[in-house]
Coordinates of C-alpha atoms in Angstrom, one line a residue:
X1 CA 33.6 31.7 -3.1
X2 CA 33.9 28.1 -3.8
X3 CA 30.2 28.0 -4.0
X4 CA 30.0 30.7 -6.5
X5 CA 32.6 29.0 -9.2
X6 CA 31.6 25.7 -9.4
X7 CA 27.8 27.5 -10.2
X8 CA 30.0 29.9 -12.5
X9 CA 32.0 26.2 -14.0
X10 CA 28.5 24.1 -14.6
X11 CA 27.4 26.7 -17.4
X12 CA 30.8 27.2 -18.9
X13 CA 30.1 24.1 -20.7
X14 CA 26.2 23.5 -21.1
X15 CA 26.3 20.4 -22.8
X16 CA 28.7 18.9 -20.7
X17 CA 26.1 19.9 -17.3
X18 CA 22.9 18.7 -19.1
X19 CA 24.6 15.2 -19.7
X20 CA 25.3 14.5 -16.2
X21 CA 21.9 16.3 -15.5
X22 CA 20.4 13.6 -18.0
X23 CA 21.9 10.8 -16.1
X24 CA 20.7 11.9 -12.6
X25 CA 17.6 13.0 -13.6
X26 CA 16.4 9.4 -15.5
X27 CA 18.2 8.0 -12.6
X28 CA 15.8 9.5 -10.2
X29 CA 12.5 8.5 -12.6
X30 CA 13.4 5.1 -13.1
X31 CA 14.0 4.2 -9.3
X32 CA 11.1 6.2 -8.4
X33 CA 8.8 4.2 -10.8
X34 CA 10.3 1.4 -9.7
X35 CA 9.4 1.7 -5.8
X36 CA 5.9 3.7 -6.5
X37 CA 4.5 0.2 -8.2
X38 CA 6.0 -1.6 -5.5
X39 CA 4.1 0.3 -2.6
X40 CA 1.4 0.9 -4.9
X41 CA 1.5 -3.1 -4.9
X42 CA 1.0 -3.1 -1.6
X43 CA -1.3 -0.4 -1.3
X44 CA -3.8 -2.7 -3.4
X45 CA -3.2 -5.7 -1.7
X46 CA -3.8 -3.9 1.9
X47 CA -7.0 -1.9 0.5
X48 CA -8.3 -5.5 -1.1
X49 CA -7.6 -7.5 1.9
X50 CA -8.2 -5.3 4.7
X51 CA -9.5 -2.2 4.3
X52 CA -12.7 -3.1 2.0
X53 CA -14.0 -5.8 4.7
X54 CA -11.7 -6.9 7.6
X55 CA -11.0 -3.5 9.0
X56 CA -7.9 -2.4 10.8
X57 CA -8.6 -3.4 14.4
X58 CA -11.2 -5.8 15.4
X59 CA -12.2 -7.0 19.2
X60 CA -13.6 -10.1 20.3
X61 CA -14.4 -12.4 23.3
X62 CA -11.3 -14.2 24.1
X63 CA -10.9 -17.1 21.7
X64 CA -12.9 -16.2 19.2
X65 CA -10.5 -15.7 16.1
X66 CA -9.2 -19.5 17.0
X67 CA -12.6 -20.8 17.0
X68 CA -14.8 -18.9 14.3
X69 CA -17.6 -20.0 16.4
X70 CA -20.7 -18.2 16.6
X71 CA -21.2 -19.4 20.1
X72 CA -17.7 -17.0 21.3
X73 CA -20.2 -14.4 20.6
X74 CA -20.0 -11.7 23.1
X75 CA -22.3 -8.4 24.4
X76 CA -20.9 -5.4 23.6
X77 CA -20.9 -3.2 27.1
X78 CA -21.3 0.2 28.0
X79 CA -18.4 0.4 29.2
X80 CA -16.2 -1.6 26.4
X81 CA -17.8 1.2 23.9
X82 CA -16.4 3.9 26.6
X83 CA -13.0 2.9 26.6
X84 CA -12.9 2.7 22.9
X85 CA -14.6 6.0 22.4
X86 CA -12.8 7.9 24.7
X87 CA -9.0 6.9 22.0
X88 CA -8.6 9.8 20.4
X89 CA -7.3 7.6 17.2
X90 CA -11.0 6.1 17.1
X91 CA -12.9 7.8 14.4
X92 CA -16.1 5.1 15.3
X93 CA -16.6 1.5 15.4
X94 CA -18.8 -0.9 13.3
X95 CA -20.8 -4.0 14.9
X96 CA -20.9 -7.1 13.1
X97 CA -22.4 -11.2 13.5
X98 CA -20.4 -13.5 11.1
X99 CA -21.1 -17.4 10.7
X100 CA -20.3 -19.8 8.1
X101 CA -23.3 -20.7 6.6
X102 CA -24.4 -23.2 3.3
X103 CA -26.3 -20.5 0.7
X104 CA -28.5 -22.8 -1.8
X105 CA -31.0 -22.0 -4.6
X106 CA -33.3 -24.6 -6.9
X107 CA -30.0 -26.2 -8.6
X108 CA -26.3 -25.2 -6.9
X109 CA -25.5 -25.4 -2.9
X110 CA -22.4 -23.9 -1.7
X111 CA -20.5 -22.7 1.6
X112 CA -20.2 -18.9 2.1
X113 CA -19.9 -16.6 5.3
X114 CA -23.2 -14.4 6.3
X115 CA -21.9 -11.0 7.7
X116 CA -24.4 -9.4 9.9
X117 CA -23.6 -5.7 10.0
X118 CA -25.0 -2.4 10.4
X119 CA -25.4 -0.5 6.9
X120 CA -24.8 2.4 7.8
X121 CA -21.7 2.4 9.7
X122 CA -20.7 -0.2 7.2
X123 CA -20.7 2.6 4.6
X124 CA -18.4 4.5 6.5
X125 CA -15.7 2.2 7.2
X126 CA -15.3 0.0 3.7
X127 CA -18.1 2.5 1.2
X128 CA -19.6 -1.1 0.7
X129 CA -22.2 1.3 -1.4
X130 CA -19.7 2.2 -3.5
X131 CA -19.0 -1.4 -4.4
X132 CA -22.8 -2.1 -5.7
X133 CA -22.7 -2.7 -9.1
X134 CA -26.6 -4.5 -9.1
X135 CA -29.6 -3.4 -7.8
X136 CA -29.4 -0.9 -4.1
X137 CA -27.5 -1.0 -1.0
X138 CA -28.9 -2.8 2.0
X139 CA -31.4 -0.4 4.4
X140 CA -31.1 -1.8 8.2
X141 CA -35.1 -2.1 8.0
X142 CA -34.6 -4.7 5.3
X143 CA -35.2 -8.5 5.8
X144 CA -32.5 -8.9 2.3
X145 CA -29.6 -9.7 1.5
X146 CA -26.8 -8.3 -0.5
X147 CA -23.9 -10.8 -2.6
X148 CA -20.7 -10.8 -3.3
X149 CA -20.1 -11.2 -7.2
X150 CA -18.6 -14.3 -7.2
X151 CA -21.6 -16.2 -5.3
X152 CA -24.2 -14.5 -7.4
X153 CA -22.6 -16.0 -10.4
X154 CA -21.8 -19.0 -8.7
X155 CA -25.5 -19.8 -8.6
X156 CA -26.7 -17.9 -11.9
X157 CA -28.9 -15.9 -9.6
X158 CA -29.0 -12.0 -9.6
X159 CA -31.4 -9.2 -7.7
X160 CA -35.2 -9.8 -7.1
X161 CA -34.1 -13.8 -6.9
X162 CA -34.2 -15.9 -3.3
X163 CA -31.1 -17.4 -1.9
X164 CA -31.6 -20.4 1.5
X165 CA -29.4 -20.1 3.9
X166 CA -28.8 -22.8 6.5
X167 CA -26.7 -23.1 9.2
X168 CA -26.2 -23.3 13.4
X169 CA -26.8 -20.6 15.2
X170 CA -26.1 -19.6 18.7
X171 CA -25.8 -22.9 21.0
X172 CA -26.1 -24.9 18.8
X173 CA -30.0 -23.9 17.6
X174 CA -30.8 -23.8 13.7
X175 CA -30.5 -21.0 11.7
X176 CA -31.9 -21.5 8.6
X177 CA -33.9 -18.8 6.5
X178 CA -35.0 -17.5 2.9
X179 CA -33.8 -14.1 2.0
X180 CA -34.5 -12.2 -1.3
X181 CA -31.4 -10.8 -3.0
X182 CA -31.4 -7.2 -3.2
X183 CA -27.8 -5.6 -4.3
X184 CA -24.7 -8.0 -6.0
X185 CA -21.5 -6.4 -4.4
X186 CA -17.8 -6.6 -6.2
X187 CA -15.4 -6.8 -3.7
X188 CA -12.3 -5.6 -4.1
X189 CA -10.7 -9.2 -2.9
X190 CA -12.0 -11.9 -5.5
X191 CA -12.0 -14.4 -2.5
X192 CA -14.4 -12.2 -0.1
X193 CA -16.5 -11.7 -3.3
X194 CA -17.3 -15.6 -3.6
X195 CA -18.8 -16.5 -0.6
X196 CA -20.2 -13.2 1.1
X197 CA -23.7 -12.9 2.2
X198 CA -24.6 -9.3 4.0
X199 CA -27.6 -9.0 5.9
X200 CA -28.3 -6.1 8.4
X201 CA -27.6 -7.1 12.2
X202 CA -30.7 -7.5 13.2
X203 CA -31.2 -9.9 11.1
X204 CA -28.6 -11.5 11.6
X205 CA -29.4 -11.5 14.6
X206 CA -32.3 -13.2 14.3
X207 CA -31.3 -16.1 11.9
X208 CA -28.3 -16.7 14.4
X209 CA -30.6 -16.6 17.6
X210 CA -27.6 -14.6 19.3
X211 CA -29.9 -11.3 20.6
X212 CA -28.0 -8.8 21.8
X213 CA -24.7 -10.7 20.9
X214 CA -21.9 -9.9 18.6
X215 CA -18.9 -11.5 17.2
X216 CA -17.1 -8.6 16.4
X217 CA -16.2 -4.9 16.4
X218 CA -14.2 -3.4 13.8
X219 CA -12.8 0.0 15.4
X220 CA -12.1 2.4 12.5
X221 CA -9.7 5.2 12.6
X222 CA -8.1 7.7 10.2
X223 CA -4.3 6.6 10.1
X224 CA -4.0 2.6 9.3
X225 CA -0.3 3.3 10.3
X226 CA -1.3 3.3 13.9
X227 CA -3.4 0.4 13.8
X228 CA -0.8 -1.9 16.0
X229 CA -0.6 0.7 18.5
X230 CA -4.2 1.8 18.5
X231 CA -4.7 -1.8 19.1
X232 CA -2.1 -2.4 22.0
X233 CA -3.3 0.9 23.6
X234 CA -6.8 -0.7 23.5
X235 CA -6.0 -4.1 24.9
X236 CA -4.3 -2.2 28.0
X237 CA -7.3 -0.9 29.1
X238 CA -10.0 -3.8 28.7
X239 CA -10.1 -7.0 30.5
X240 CA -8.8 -10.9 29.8
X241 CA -12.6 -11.5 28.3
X242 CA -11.7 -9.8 25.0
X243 CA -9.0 -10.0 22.7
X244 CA -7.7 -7.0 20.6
X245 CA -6.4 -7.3 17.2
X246 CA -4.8 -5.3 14.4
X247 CA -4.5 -6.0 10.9
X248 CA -1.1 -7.9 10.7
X249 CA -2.6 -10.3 12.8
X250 CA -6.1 -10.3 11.4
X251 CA -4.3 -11.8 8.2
X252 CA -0.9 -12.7 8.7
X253 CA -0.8 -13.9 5.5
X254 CA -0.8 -10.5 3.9
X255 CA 2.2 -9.6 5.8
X256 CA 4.6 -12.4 5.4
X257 CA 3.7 -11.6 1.1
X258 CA 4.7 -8.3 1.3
X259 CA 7.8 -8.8 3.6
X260 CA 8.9 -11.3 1.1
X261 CA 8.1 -8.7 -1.6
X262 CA 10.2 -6.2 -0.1
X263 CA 13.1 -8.4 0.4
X264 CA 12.5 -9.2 -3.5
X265 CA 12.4 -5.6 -4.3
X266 CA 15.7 -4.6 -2.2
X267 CA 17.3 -6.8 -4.1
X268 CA 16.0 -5.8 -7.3
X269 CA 16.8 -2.2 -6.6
X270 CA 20.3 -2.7 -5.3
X271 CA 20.7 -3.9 -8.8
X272 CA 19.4 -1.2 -10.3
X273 CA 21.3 1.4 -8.0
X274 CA 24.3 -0.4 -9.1
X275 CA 23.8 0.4 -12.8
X276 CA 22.5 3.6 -12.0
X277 CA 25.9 4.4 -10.3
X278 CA 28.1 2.8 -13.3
X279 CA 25.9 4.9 -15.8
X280 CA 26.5 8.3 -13.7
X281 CA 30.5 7.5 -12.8
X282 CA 31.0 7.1 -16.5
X283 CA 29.7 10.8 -16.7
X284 CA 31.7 12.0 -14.3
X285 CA 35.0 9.8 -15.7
X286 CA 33.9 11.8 -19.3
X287 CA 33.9 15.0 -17.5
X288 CA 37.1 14.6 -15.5
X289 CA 38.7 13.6 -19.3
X290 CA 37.5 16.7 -20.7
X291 CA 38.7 18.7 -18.1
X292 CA 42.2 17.8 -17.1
X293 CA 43.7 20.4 -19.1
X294 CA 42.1 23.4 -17.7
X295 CA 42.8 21.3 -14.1
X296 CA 46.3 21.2 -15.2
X297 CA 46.5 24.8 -16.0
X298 CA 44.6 26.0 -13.1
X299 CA 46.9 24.1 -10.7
X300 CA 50.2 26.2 -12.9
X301 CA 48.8 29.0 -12.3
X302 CA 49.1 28.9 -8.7
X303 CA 45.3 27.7 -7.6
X304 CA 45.8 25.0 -4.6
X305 CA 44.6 21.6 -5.6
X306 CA 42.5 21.6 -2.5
X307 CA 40.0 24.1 -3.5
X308 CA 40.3 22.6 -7.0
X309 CA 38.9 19.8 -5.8
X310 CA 36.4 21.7 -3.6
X311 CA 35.1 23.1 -6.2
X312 CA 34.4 20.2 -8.6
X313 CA 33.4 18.2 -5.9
X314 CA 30.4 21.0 -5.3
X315 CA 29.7 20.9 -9.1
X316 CA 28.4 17.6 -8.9
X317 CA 26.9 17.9 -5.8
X318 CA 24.7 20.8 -7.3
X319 CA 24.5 18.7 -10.5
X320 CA 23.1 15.9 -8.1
X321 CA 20.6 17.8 -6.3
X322 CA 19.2 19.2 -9.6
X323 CA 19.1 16.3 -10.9
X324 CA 16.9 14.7 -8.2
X325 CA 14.5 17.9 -8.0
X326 CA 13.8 17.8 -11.8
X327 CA 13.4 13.9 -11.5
X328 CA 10.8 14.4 -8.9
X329 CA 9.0 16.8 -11.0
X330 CA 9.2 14.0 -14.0
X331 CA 8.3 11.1 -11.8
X332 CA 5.5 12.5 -10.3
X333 CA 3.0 13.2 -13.5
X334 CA 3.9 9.6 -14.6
X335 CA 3.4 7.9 -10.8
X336 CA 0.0 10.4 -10.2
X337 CA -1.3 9.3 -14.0
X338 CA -0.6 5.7 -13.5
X339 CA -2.5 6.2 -9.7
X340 CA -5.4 7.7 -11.1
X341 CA -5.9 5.5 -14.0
X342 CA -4.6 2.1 -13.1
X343 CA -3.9 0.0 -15.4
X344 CA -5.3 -3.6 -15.8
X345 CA -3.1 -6.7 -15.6
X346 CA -2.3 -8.0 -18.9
X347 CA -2.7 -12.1 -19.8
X348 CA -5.4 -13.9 -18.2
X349 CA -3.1 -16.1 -16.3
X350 CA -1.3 -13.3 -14.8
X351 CA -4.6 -11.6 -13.7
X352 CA -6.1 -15.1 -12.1
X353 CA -3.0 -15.0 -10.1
X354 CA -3.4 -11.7 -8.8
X355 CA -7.0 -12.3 -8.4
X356 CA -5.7 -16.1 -6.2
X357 CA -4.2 -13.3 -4.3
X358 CA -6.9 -11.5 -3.0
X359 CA -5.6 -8.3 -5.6
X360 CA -7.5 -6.7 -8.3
X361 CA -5.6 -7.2 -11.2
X362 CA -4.3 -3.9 -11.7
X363 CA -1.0 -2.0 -11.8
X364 CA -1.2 0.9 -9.9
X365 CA 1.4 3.2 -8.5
X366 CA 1.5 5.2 -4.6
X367 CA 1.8 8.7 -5.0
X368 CA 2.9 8.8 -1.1
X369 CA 6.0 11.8 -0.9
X370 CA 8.1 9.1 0.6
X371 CA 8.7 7.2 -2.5
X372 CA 9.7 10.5 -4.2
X373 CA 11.9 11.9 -1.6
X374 CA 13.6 8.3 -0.4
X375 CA 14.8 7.7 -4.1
X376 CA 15.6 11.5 -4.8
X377 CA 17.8 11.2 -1.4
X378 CA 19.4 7.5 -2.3
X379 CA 20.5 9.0 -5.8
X380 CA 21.9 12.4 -5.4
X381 CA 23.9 10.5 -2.0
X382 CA 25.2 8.0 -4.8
X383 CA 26.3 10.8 -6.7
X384 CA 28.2 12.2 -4.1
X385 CA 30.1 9.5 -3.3
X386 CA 31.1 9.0 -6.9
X387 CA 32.4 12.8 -6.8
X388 CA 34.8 11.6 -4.1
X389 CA 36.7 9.9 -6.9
X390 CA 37.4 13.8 -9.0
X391 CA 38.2 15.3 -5.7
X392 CA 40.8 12.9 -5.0
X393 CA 42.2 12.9 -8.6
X394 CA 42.6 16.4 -8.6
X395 CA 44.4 16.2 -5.3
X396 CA 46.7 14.0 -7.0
X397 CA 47.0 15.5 -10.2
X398 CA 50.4 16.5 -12.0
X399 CA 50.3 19.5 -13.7
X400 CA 52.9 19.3 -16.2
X401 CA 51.6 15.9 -17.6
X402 CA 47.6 16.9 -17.3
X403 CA 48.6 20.4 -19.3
X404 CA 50.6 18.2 -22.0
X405 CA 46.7 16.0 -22.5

């Protein structure tokens, strides 16, 4: 019964419910915009940082990730590749040889890392194919090498020219060779695109004299959620000779910048929740004005002030969740149009320090239901804690003076 008047009440007065429909529903969109560039913030730095080249999990021999050394290279056994396998959370693994190395041609020398890896399996984890914008995508039978952006421009050289590479190799042996360029590669971190050299593993494996040797394996797996886990489930089950590592320690970096983001954007939005909740009490103060005269009149007449208030307070709770549903159904189109077509970072300052970063300088939002749902949820429960404040005025009211307003 009390259900069924305040849904009679809310279209006695239709301009009075599409106000405080209005507030809720902007409320909703402007939160929700809000926290969809924020994750989609960190979406890009994650995908830039991590998922285009590091990977989610990587294992190495013990003491490896301290060192960088090629000579902490390790063989990767039969039975490592079982117990990796055999985690349902694996989707496959990729093998790779990285070194430091100095790249040189006729005029510029400068450092950059060679990344031995198989092509293939490559293209599955990071769709390094994808990110060819010169020339073709490595094949393992090559003896080439593809460049990140940065370093082809570095030294003005582009596909079908030679790059020298020299460096130590395994034990301290020298690895030095001349590879012809065959794809340029944009990264999707501006840092990874200035100093990366790919070359397929086995040669790698050749210019680092390591053999059957490898410095790392990315494990790749469907949900980067589970990464820690997948990564503490692994180190269980293998011995002290390897260390296993997910992604927050791959580059801790990363982490401590978004953490410090967050804390940022909590503080940002509990600002913005605050004049969100001013915006939609005034509403409900306007409506409470309006309608202390029928109150009044409906308390005379013999109506107890309890379900009075029971019913108003269910008004704006139905107002509330409204509210929220249609903002989700406004937010989304904006959130899903700014996903699918990001846009670039405006000012050539401000997009250098994105790109310092290791971010593409672009604004794009997440379209993850979380961000909908959490800010839908946070708004309609501030609405119902401001309808606390007409329930207890109508507890309260006098009926003689509110019939007299």
């Amino acid at each position: 019964m009390i259900l069924k008047l305040a849904w009679r009440n809310l279209w006695r007065n239709k301009r009075r419910t599409a106000i405080t429909l209005a507030s809720v529903f902007f409320a909703v969109i402007l939160a929700t915009l809000m926290m969809s560039i924020k994750y989609g913030v960190y979406k890009n730095m994650t995908e830039s940082m991590v998922a285009s080249y590091t990977g989610f999990v990587q294992i190495h021999a013990n003491g490896y990730w301290e060192s960088k050394s090629i000579d902490d290279a390790f063989v990767l056994s039969d039975s490592l590749k079982d117990i990796i396998n055999s985690n349902p959370k694996v989707t496959g693994m990729v093998e790779r040889i990285e070194g430091f190395v100095l790249s040189a041609t006729d005029s510029t020398t400068k450092g950059a890392m060679v990344v031995g890896t198989d092509p293939k399996a490559e293209m599955l984890m990071t769709q390094m194919n994808e990110r060819v914008i010169e020339g073709e995508y490595l094949d393992g039978a090559d003896n080439a090498v593809m460049l990140g952006q940065g370093l082809a421009d570095y030294h003005h050289i582009s596909v079908g020219d030679t790059l020298v590479l020299l460096g130590q190799g395994y034990h301290g042996t020298n690895a030095a060779g001349k590879y012809p360029i065959k794809g340029i590669v944009k990264f999707g971190s501006p840092e990874l695109s200035k100093q990366l050299v790919i070359l397929p593993i086995e040669q790698a494996k050749i210019f680092f004299g390591t053999e059957g040797s490898i410095t790392n394996l990315v494990v790749l797996m469907d949900d980067a959620s589970d990464a820690t886990s997948l990564a503490k489930s692994i180190g269980a089950e293998v011995d002290e000779r390897y260390e296993v590592m997910a992604w927050p320690e791959l580059v801790p970096d990363l982490v401590n910048m978004i953490e410090a983001d967050k804390v940022e954007g909590y503080v940002f939005m509990f600002i913005l929740y605050m004049v969100i909740s001013f915006g939609m009490f005034g509403t409900v103060l306007m409506m409470l004005a309006e309608r202390k005269h029928e109150f009044g009149v409906m308390v005379a007449i013999g109506m107890k002030r309890s379900k009075l208030a029971a019913v108003v307070f269910f008004e704006t709770i139905i107002i509330s969740v409204i509210g929220a549903f249609l903002g989700i159904l406004g937010a989304f189109p904006v959130c899903a149009s700014l996903y699918y077509n990001p846009i670039p970072f405006g000012g050539e300052e401000a997009g250098q320090m994105m790109e310092d970063y290791g971010m593409e300088p672009v604004i794009q939002t997440s379209i993850e239901p979380h961000v909908f749902l959490d800010q839908a949820m946070i708004v309609a429960l501030v609405a119902m804690i401001i309808a606390i404040y007409p329930f207890l005025s109508i507890l309260k009211i006098n009926a003689n003076k509110a019939m007299r307003s």
